[in-house]
Short mmCIF file of C-alpha atoms and ligand atoms in Angstrom, two decimals:
data_model
loop_
_atom_site.label_atom_id
_atom_site.label_comp_id
_atom_site.label_asym_id
_atom_site.label_seq_id
_atom_site.Cartn_x
_atom_site.Cartn_y
_atom_site.Cartn_z
CA UNK A 1 0.29 -0.18 0.04
CA UNK A 2 2.77 2.16 1.11
CA UNK A 3 4.56 1.77 -2.20
CA UNK A 4 1.31 2.33 -4.00
CA UNK A 5 0.60 5.55 -2.39
CA UNK A 6 4.88 7.07 -3.32
CA UNK A 7 4.19 5.93 -6.68
CA UNK A 8 0.57 7.99 -6.96
CA UNK A 9 2.51 11.41 -5.10
CA UNK A 10 5.89 11.00 -7.34
CA UNK A 11 2.63 10.87 -10.30
CA UNK A 12 1.24 14.02 -9.32
CA UNK A 13 4.44 15.27 -9.18
CA UNK A 14 5.36 14.18 -12.14
CA UNK A 15 2.18 15.40 -14.02
CA UNK A 16 1.57 18.59 -11.33
CA UNK A 17 4.72 20.80 -12.62
CA UNK A 18 8.02 18.48 -11.42
CA UNK A 19 7.84 17.90 -15.26
CA UNK A 20 7.99 21.14 -16.46
CA UNK A 21 10.71 22.26 -14.35
CA UNK A 22 12.87 19.82 -15.22
CA UNK A 23 11.49 19.69 -19.03
CA UNK A 24 12.17 23.90 -18.92
CA UNK A 25 15.92 23.22 -17.56
CA UNK A 26 16.24 20.30 -19.77
CA UNK A 27 15.22 23.09 -22.68
CA UNK A 28 16.95 25.93 -21.75
CA UNK A 29 20.53 23.91 -21.68
CA UNK A 30 19.22 22.62 -24.44
CA UNK A 31 18.85 25.56 -26.45
CA UNK A 32 22.04 27.63 -25.59
CA UNK A 33 23.90 25.02 -26.43
CA UNK A 34 22.00 24.79 -29.80
CA UNK A 35 21.35 27.83 -30.32
CA UNK A 36 24.21 28.72 -32.74
CA UNK A 37 23.76 26.23 -34.86
CA UNK A 38 19.70 25.97 -35.01
CA UNK A 39 20.01 29.57 -36.11
CA UNK A 40 22.34 28.39 -38.99
CA UNK A 41 19.77 26.24 -40.41
CA UNK A 42 17.55 28.86 -40.41
CA UNK A 43 17.67 31.26 -43.54
CA UNK A 44 20.22 33.80 -42.89
CA UNK A 45 18.54 37.18 -42.14
CA UNK A 46 18.52 39.66 -44.59
CA UNK A 47 22.18 42.00 -43.33
CA UNK A 48 19.85 44.93 -42.68
CA UNK A 49 20.58 47.59 -39.97
CA UNK A 50 19.60 46.96 -36.63
CA UNK A 51 19.22 48.89 -33.22
CA UNK A 52 21.57 47.39 -30.37
CA UNK A 53 20.44 46.37 -27.11
CA UNK A 54 22.78 49.39 -25.85
CA UNK A 55 20.40 51.93 -26.37
CA UNK A 56 22.66 53.06 -28.78
CA UNK A 57 24.90 52.00 -31.72
CA UNK A 58 23.61 50.12 -34.69
CA UNK A 59 24.53 46.72 -35.49
CA UNK A 60 23.72 44.18 -38.56
CA UNK A 61 21.42 41.67 -38.37
CA UNK A 62 22.92 38.64 -38.79
CA UNK A 63 22.75 34.69 -37.08
CA UNK A 64 25.28 34.51 -34.49
CA UNK A 65 27.52 32.05 -35.55
CA UNK A 66 28.06 34.39 -39.08
CA UNK A 67 28.84 37.35 -36.42
CA UNK A 68 30.85 35.45 -33.91
CA UNK A 69 33.21 34.19 -37.60
CA UNK A 70 33.09 37.74 -38.41
CA UNK A 71 34.42 39.02 -35.53
CA UNK A 72 31.43 40.43 -34.40
CA UNK A 73 29.95 41.10 -30.94
CA UNK A 74 26.00 40.35 -30.55
CA UNK A 75 23.94 43.14 -29.16
CA UNK A 76 20.52 41.44 -28.59
CA UNK A 77 18.48 39.75 -30.85
CA UNK A 78 17.31 40.62 -34.55
CA UNK A 79 14.91 39.61 -37.28
CA UNK A 80 12.28 38.19 -35.08
CA UNK A 81 14.32 36.88 -33.11
CA UNK A 82 15.89 34.57 -36.49
CA UNK A 83 19.01 36.73 -35.93
CA UNK A 84 21.20 38.84 -33.54
CA UNK A 85 22.37 42.34 -33.60
CA UNK A 86 25.97 42.24 -34.58
CA UNK A 87 28.30 45.11 -33.45
CA UNK A 88 31.85 45.17 -35.03
CA UNK A 89 34.62 47.87 -33.69
CA UNK A 90 37.92 48.22 -34.35
CA UNK A 91 40.54 50.36 -33.06
CA UNK A 92 44.60 51.20 -34.27
CA UNK A 93 46.72 48.68 -36.43
CA UNK A 94 43.33 46.77 -36.88
CA UNK A 95 42.17 45.69 -40.89
CA UNK A 96 38.50 47.43 -41.17
CA UNK A 97 36.91 45.23 -43.57
CA UNK A 98 32.68 44.73 -42.29
CA UNK A 99 30.56 47.14 -42.96
CA UNK A 100 29.65 49.51 -40.31
CA UNK A 101 32.49 49.27 -38.04
CA UNK A 102 33.24 51.69 -35.25
CA UNK A 103 36.68 52.77 -35.00
CA UNK A 104 37.67 54.02 -31.62
CA UNK A 105 40.02 54.79 -29.20
CA UNK A 106 41.62 51.43 -27.64
CA UNK A 107 40.42 52.42 -24.03
CA UNK A 108 37.32 53.10 -25.17
CA UNK A 109 34.78 54.10 -23.82
CA UNK A 110 37.35 55.49 -21.66
CA UNK A 111 39.73 58.02 -22.56
CA UNK A 112 43.15 56.99 -23.89
CA UNK A 113 46.30 59.12 -23.07
CA UNK A 114 49.46 59.42 -24.13
CA UNK A 115 49.03 58.15 -27.28
CA UNK A 116 50.68 60.18 -30.50
CA UNK A 117 49.50 58.02 -33.30
CA UNK A 118 46.89 55.28 -34.70
CA UNK A 119 45.96 54.16 -37.64
CA UNK A 120 43.99 51.22 -39.62
CA UNK A 121 43.43 50.60 -42.82
CA UNK A 122 39.67 49.72 -44.52
CA UNK A 123 39.38 47.24 -46.96
CA UNK A 124 36.26 47.90 -49.13
CA UNK A 125 35.67 43.99 -50.06
CA UNK A 126 32.52 44.73 -52.88
CA UNK A 127 32.20 46.40 -55.80
CA UNK A 128 29.74 48.11 -55.67
CA UNK A 129 30.70 50.22 -52.85
CA UNK A 130 31.31 53.81 -53.71
CA UNK A 131 31.66 55.74 -50.71
CA UNK A 132 32.64 55.56 -46.75
CA UNK A 133 30.02 57.72 -44.18
CA UNK A 134 31.40 58.25 -41.03
CA UNK A 135 29.57 59.06 -38.36
CA UNK A 136 31.88 61.18 -35.38
CA UNK A 137 29.14 59.71 -33.03
CA UNK A 138 32.51 61.10 -30.02
CA UNK A 139 35.35 63.03 -31.83
CA UNK A 140 37.14 64.90 -29.56
CA UNK A 141 40.69 65.89 -30.71
CA UNK A 142 43.06 68.48 -30.35
CA UNK A 143 42.48 72.24 -31.77
CA UNK A 144 43.65 73.25 -34.60
CA UNK A 145 46.09 76.10 -34.82
CA UNK A 146 43.82 79.45 -33.37
CA UNK A 147 45.02 81.40 -36.24
CA UNK A 148 45.62 79.51 -39.14
CA UNK A 149 42.62 77.09 -38.47
CA UNK A 150 44.91 74.32 -39.72
CA UNK A 151 44.98 70.88 -38.12
CA UNK A 152 48.11 70.69 -37.19
CA UNK A 153 49.28 68.89 -33.89
CA UNK A 154 46.42 66.15 -33.99
CA UNK A 155 45.18 65.25 -37.14
CA UNK A 156 42.42 62.92 -38.28
CA UNK A 157 43.26 62.44 -41.89
CA UNK A 158 41.43 59.79 -44.76
CA UNK A 159 43.30 58.97 -47.68
CA UNK A 160 42.82 56.64 -50.38
CA UNK A 161 46.14 56.48 -51.77
CA UNK A 162 46.00 58.08 -55.24
CA UNK A 163 44.93 61.58 -54.97
CA UNK A 164 46.11 63.86 -52.14
CA UNK A 165 43.43 66.15 -53.20
CA UNK A 166 40.50 64.09 -52.14
CA UNK A 167 42.14 63.47 -48.39
CA UNK A 168 40.09 64.19 -45.45
CA UNK A 169 41.43 66.00 -42.89
CA UNK A 170 39.72 67.17 -39.46
CA UNK A 171 40.70 68.24 -35.56
CA UNK A 172 39.04 69.32 -32.70
CA UNK A 173 35.42 68.91 -32.01
CA UNK A 174 33.18 67.15 -34.23
CA UNK A 175 30.67 64.74 -32.50
CA UNK A 176 27.25 64.07 -33.97
CA UNK A 177 28.91 65.71 -37.66
CA UNK A 178 29.21 62.95 -40.62
CA UNK A 179 31.49 62.92 -44.29
CA UNK A 180 31.28 61.01 -46.98
CA UNK A 181 34.41 60.29 -48.69
CA UNK A 182 34.76 58.24 -52.31
CA UNK A 183 36.40 55.55 -52.34
CA UNK A 184 37.22 55.68 -56.07
CA UNK A 185 39.75 53.41 -57.67
CA UNK A 186 42.20 53.38 -55.12
CA UNK A 187 42.64 48.84 -54.82
CA UNK A 188 40.30 48.89 -52.35
CA UNK A 189 42.32 50.09 -49.77
CA UNK A 190 41.60 53.11 -47.38
CA UNK A 191 43.69 54.52 -44.68
CA UNK A 192 42.38 55.90 -41.80
CA UNK A 193 45.12 57.74 -39.06
CA UNK A 194 45.13 59.76 -36.19
CA UNK A 195 48.36 61.43 -35.00
CA UNK A 196 48.11 63.55 -31.67
CA UNK A 197 49.90 66.40 -29.68
CA UNK A 198 53.12 64.89 -27.73
CA UNK A 199 51.62 66.82 -25.09
CA UNK A 200 49.93 64.05 -22.09
CA UNK A 201 46.32 65.25 -23.08
CA UNK A 202 43.30 62.48 -23.21
CA UNK A 203 41.59 61.62 -26.49
CA UNK A 204 38.46 60.06 -27.43
CA UNK A 205 36.98 58.74 -30.38
CA UNK A 206 34.21 56.56 -32.00
CA UNK A 207 33.93 56.76 -35.39
CA UNK A 208 31.36 54.95 -37.71
CA UNK A 209 32.29 53.64 -41.14
CA UNK A 210 29.45 52.71 -43.07
CA UNK A 211 30.31 51.28 -46.59
CA UNK A 212 27.87 52.57 -49.24
CA UNK A 213 26.71 50.67 -51.85
CA UNK A 214 25.89 52.88 -55.17
CA UNK A 215 21.81 52.85 -54.73
CA UNK A 216 23.00 54.30 -51.51
CA UNK A 217 25.13 57.21 -52.42
CA UNK A 218 25.21 61.03 -51.89
CA UNK A 219 25.21 63.04 -54.52
CA UNK A 220 28.90 64.10 -56.53
CA UNK A 221 30.74 66.62 -54.35
CA UNK A 222 28.43 66.01 -51.20
CA UNK A 223 30.85 66.05 -48.48
CA UNK A 224 27.89 65.96 -46.02
CA UNK A 225 24.39 64.53 -46.82
CA UNK A 226 21.35 65.09 -45.07
CA UNK A 227 18.10 63.59 -45.34
CA UNK A 228 16.11 65.00 -42.75
CA UNK A 229 13.02 66.89 -43.93
CA UNK A 230 14.32 69.32 -41.07
CA UNK A 231 17.92 69.26 -39.25
CA UNK A 232 20.67 71.07 -38.26
CA UNK A 233 23.93 72.24 -40.20
CA UNK A 234 27.43 72.55 -38.73
CA UNK A 235 30.63 73.43 -39.65
CA UNK A 236 33.32 71.59 -38.46
CA UNK A 237 34.73 72.03 -35.35
CA UNK A 238 31.36 74.40 -34.55
CA UNK A 239 32.12 74.23 -30.59
CA UNK A 240 32.36 76.55 -27.71
CA UNK A 241 35.64 77.74 -27.53
CA UNK A 242 36.39 76.07 -31.55
CA UNK A 243 37.07 77.73 -34.30
CA UNK A 244 35.87 76.49 -37.82
CA UNK A 245 38.72 74.78 -39.96
CA UNK A 246 41.34 76.06 -42.49
CA UNK A 247 41.23 74.17 -46.19
CA UNK A 248 37.77 73.27 -46.55
CA UNK A 249 35.84 73.59 -49.86
CA UNK A 250 33.00 71.46 -49.63
CA UNK A 251 29.37 70.89 -49.98
CA UNK A 252 26.41 70.41 -47.93
CA UNK A 253 23.34 68.67 -49.43
CA UNK A 254 19.98 68.31 -48.34
CA UNK A 255 17.78 65.48 -50.14
CA UNK A 256 14.88 67.24 -51.75
CA UNK A 257 11.89 65.25 -49.84
CA UNK A 258 8.92 64.69 -52.42
CA UNK A 259 6.84 67.60 -52.29
CA UNK A 260 9.02 69.49 -50.98
CA UNK A 261 9.84 72.84 -53.36
CA UNK A 262 12.26 75.25 -51.20
CA UNK A 263 14.35 75.28 -48.24
CA UNK A 264 15.20 77.56 -45.29
CA UNK A 265 18.24 78.44 -43.28
CA UNK A 266 18.09 80.20 -40.46
CA UNK A 267 21.03 80.52 -37.41
CA UNK A 268 20.87 78.01 -34.74
CA UNK A 269 21.39 80.88 -32.53
CA UNK A 270 22.00 84.50 -32.15
CA UNK A 271 25.78 83.23 -32.23
CA UNK A 272 25.85 80.59 -34.92
CA UNK A 273 27.25 83.09 -37.60
CA UNK A 274 30.99 83.88 -37.18
CA UNK A 275 32.57 83.55 -40.28
CA UNK A 276 35.78 86.61 -40.55
CA UNK A 277 35.50 87.37 -44.25
CA UNK A 278 39.74 86.71 -44.09
CA UNK A 279 40.46 89.25 -47.00
CA UNK A 280 44.17 89.98 -48.11
CA UNK A 281 45.30 93.09 -47.33
CA UNK A 282 43.09 95.03 -45.31
CA UNK A 283 43.31 95.76 -41.27
CA UNK A 284 40.68 93.84 -38.41
CA UNK A 285 39.00 97.97 -38.58
CA UNK A 286 38.79 97.65 -42.59
CA UNK A 287 37.42 94.40 -42.48
CA UNK A 288 35.11 95.19 -39.26
CA UNK A 289 34.33 91.88 -38.61
CA UNK A 290 31.43 90.98 -37.23
CA UNK A 291 29.38 93.84 -37.37
CA UNK A 292 26.76 93.15 -39.44
CA UNK A 293 27.75 94.89 -42.72
CA UNK A 294 26.35 94.29 -45.81
CA UNK A 295 29.43 92.35 -48.15
CA UNK A 296 29.61 91.73 -51.56
CA UNK A 297 30.97 88.83 -52.86
CA UNK A 298 34.45 89.41 -53.72
CA UNK A 299 34.84 90.65 -50.09
CA UNK A 300 34.40 87.44 -48.65
CA UNK A 301 37.79 85.05 -49.35
CA UNK A 302 36.08 82.67 -46.69
CA UNK A 303 32.59 82.20 -47.23
CA UNK A 304 29.02 80.15 -47.41
CA UNK A 305 27.58 80.43 -50.45
CA UNK A 306 23.78 79.02 -51.17
CA UNK A 307 22.39 79.29 -54.84
CA UNK A 308 19.98 81.43 -55.37
CA UNK A 309 16.95 81.89 -57.31
CA UNK A 310 17.42 83.10 -60.85
CA UNK A 311 15.31 82.88 -63.98
CA UNK A 312 18.56 83.23 -65.83
CA UNK A 313 19.70 80.13 -64.58
CA UNK A 314 19.23 77.22 -66.65
CA UNK A 315 20.91 73.63 -65.85
CA UNK A 316 20.89 71.18 -68.26
CA UNK A 317 20.00 67.24 -66.74
CA UNK A 318 23.40 65.95 -67.24
CA UNK A 319 25.15 69.25 -65.43
CA UNK A 320 22.52 68.62 -62.19
CA UNK A 321 23.65 64.91 -62.33
CA UNK A 322 26.80 65.28 -62.27
CA UNK A 323 26.24 67.53 -59.55
CA UNK A 324 27.21 71.52 -61.45
CA UNK A 325 25.65 73.18 -59.65
CA UNK A 326 24.44 76.85 -59.38
CA UNK A 327 26.49 79.65 -61.22
CA UNK A 328 24.40 82.43 -59.54
CA UNK A 329 25.51 82.27 -55.78
CA UNK A 330 25.32 84.32 -53.21
CA UNK A 331 27.51 84.60 -50.37
CA UNK A 332 27.76 85.45 -47.19
CA UNK A 333 30.44 86.20 -44.36
CA UNK A 334 30.84 88.29 -41.45
CA UNK A 335 28.71 87.95 -38.30
CA UNK A 336 25.39 87.50 -39.64
CA UNK A 337 23.90 85.16 -41.97
CA UNK A 338 21.55 88.19 -42.78
CA UNK A 339 23.90 91.04 -42.54
CA UNK A 340 21.88 94.55 -42.98
CA UNK A 341 18.23 92.97 -43.21
CA UNK A 342 16.55 93.80 -40.04
CA UNK A 343 14.04 91.36 -38.32
CA UNK A 344 15.11 87.51 -37.65
CA UNK A 345 17.17 86.27 -39.81
CA UNK A 346 15.71 83.58 -42.44
CA UNK A 347 16.93 82.56 -45.77
CA UNK A 348 14.72 80.98 -48.09
CA UNK A 349 15.64 79.27 -51.98
CA UNK A 350 13.54 77.03 -54.00
CA UNK A 351 16.96 75.99 -56.27
CA UNK A 352 17.69 72.27 -56.27
CA UNK A 353 19.44 70.52 -55.10
CA UNK A 354 19.26 71.98 -51.97
CA UNK A 355 23.01 72.83 -51.37
CA UNK A 356 25.56 75.42 -49.26
CA UNK A 357 28.74 75.72 -50.40
CA UNK A 358 31.88 76.08 -47.20
CA UNK A 359 34.88 77.91 -48.42
CA UNK A 360 37.56 78.46 -46.15
CA UNK A 361 41.00 79.07 -46.73
CA UNK A 362 44.51 79.73 -44.46
CA UNK A 363 43.85 82.87 -42.16
CA UNK A 364 46.35 84.93 -43.07
CA UNK A 365 46.19 87.37 -40.48
CA UNK A 366 45.18 87.62 -37.19
CA UNK A 367 42.10 87.38 -36.18
CA UNK A 368 40.02 86.31 -32.69
CA UNK A 369 39.28 82.65 -32.94
CA UNK A 370 35.37 84.15 -31.83
CA UNK A 371 35.11 85.61 -34.84
CA UNK A 372 35.85 82.62 -36.84
CA UNK A 373 33.68 80.33 -35.15
CA UNK A 374 32.22 78.79 -38.22
CA UNK A 375 28.10 78.27 -38.83
CA UNK A 376 25.39 76.49 -37.13
CA UNK A 377 22.14 76.57 -39.28
CA UNK A 378 18.71 75.12 -38.54
CA UNK A 379 16.52 73.89 -41.83
CA UNK A 380 13.59 73.33 -43.18
CA UNK A 381 12.01 71.90 -46.04
CA UNK A 382 8.68 73.90 -47.32
CA UNK A 383 6.27 71.96 -48.52
CA UNK A 384 5.43 72.83 -52.42
CA UNK A 385 1.79 74.44 -52.08
CA UNK A 386 2.76 77.13 -49.36
C1 NAG B 401 26.19 48.62 -45.04
O1 NAG B 401 25.15 48.76 -44.21
C2 NAG B 401 24.35 49.76 -43.83
C3 NAG B 401 23.39 49.79 -43.21
O2 NAG B 401 23.89 50.09 -41.80
C4 NAG B 401 23.60 49.59 -45.38
O3 NAG B 401 22.71 50.58 -45.84
C5 NAG B 401 24.92 49.30 -47.09
O4 NAG B 401 24.24 48.65 -47.77
C6 NAG B 401 25.37 47.89 -46.11
N1 NAG B 401 26.54 48.11 -47.24
C7 NAG B 401 26.72 47.03 -47.95
C8 NAG B 401 28.01 47.12 -48.90
O5 NAG B 401 26.31 46.05 -48.10
C1 NAG B 402 34.67 40.82 -40.77
O1 NAG B 402 36.01 41.15 -40.60
C2 NAG B 402 36.58 40.09 -40.25
C3 NAG B 402 37.95 40.63 -38.85
O2 NAG B 402 38.48 41.40 -39.56
C4 NAG B 402 36.85 39.40 -41.08
O3 NAG B 402 37.44 37.70 -40.98
C5 NAG B 402 35.83 38.95 -42.24
O4 NAG B 402 36.22 38.09 -43.23
C6 NAG B 402 34.95 40.25 -42.51
N1 NAG B 402 33.60 40.06 -43.05
C7 NAG B 402 33.81 40.39 -44.57
C8 NAG B 402 32.80 40.32 -45.06
O5 NAG B 402 34.46 40.94 -44.96
C1 NAG B 403 51.33 61.63 -38.91
O1 NAG B 403 52.82 60.87 -37.77
C2 NAG B 403 52.98 60.28 -38.85
C3 NAG B 403 54.08 59.65 -37.75
O2 NAG B 403 54.73 59.85 -36.54
C4 NAG B 403 54.44 60.77 -39.78
O3 NAG B 403 54.51 60.17 -40.36
C5 NAG B 403 53.23 61.51 -40.55
O4 NAG B 403 53.51 62.50 -41.13
C6 NAG B 403 52.09 62.59 -39.53
N1 NAG B 403 51.13 62.69 -40.09
C7 NAG B 403 50.52 64.37 -40.64
C8 NAG B 403 49.09 64.66 -40.89
O5 NAG B 403 51.01 64.71 -39.40
#
């Protein structure tokens, strides 16, 4: 009788939950071991962009096994659990061949100190890749020469070997900025390097490097390409105690929204436009930096250009395709985007493609860095039927 009762108790335990507990433990262990292999039999998730579960970075959705084999790290699930969000990180002396790799200082997320040189090679694996996009998530390097604006002690340099003209050179504070870089025909290899001053200083950077296929490229001649209906545009090293960089000659482009016919620009705040004209052979008194005087275009050696609305301006489709920009441009420099105009400052343009030109040379004379902050503008695309 006793035996039978024991049997009933065991049976009851078995049926009531014991089995569930045991089975669960068995399942979990089994799945942990089997997960990568099991996932590997499922169709590979489309290698789409995903959000890492650190709430910050972006990765590529792939299966666990693939992610590990490629040298990435899993940050949560994607593709309804069939893939993991795989994040790639590289630092000095690493070769970067995976799309969407974060290039960071060796001690990231801590500061690195006492380092003077760090370089890395980017290998373009896919023939379809025509550009690299650098997203400067964190970019905290030393300032340029306060007088000339040239990056001397600290230099972030991207080279593609065949053409010095095409080098990308940056320094200072550029967190939140981005830049497109043409891959060209540089036998598939691009070099990035960080030179840092010998003084004992701390540095921090995290640069996301995305390989951009032809279908997703930024238009020719656009160092920066913004895709939102509204957004904020800044010149490089626009920061407190910053100073715009010398030797800049590029376009900031905004992708025209469907249904948008014009674009409006406004300074981010009162002091967000400071571009000394940097004229040769005149004194600071004469140039009257920051005084809000209207300026003729030939007055501005350092300048921002916005194509102006003009009925004479007819570009052929070919020219537009090649990114040849309007011949008619209004030029801005000095202490205000809207020099000499009353009321709130706002510029509108119906000229497409939407583009702002940035042209800065080396400063020739002593000018206070405050007069060379650069610019920060908010833009907004405006619908056609207003
Ligand atoms: C690289 O990743 C981005 C998304 O993060 C994607 O848009 C792009 O197409 C990828 N490039 C290649 C060559 O697959
Ligand atoms: C990704 O990077 C790793 C490590 O550098 C490399 O072994 C792998 O081949 C790369 N994958 C691709 C698709 O380039
Ligand atoms: C950076 O440092 C390397 C090695 O110290 C040197 O060869 C190179 O010329 C430097 N580049 C720049 C742009 O200062």
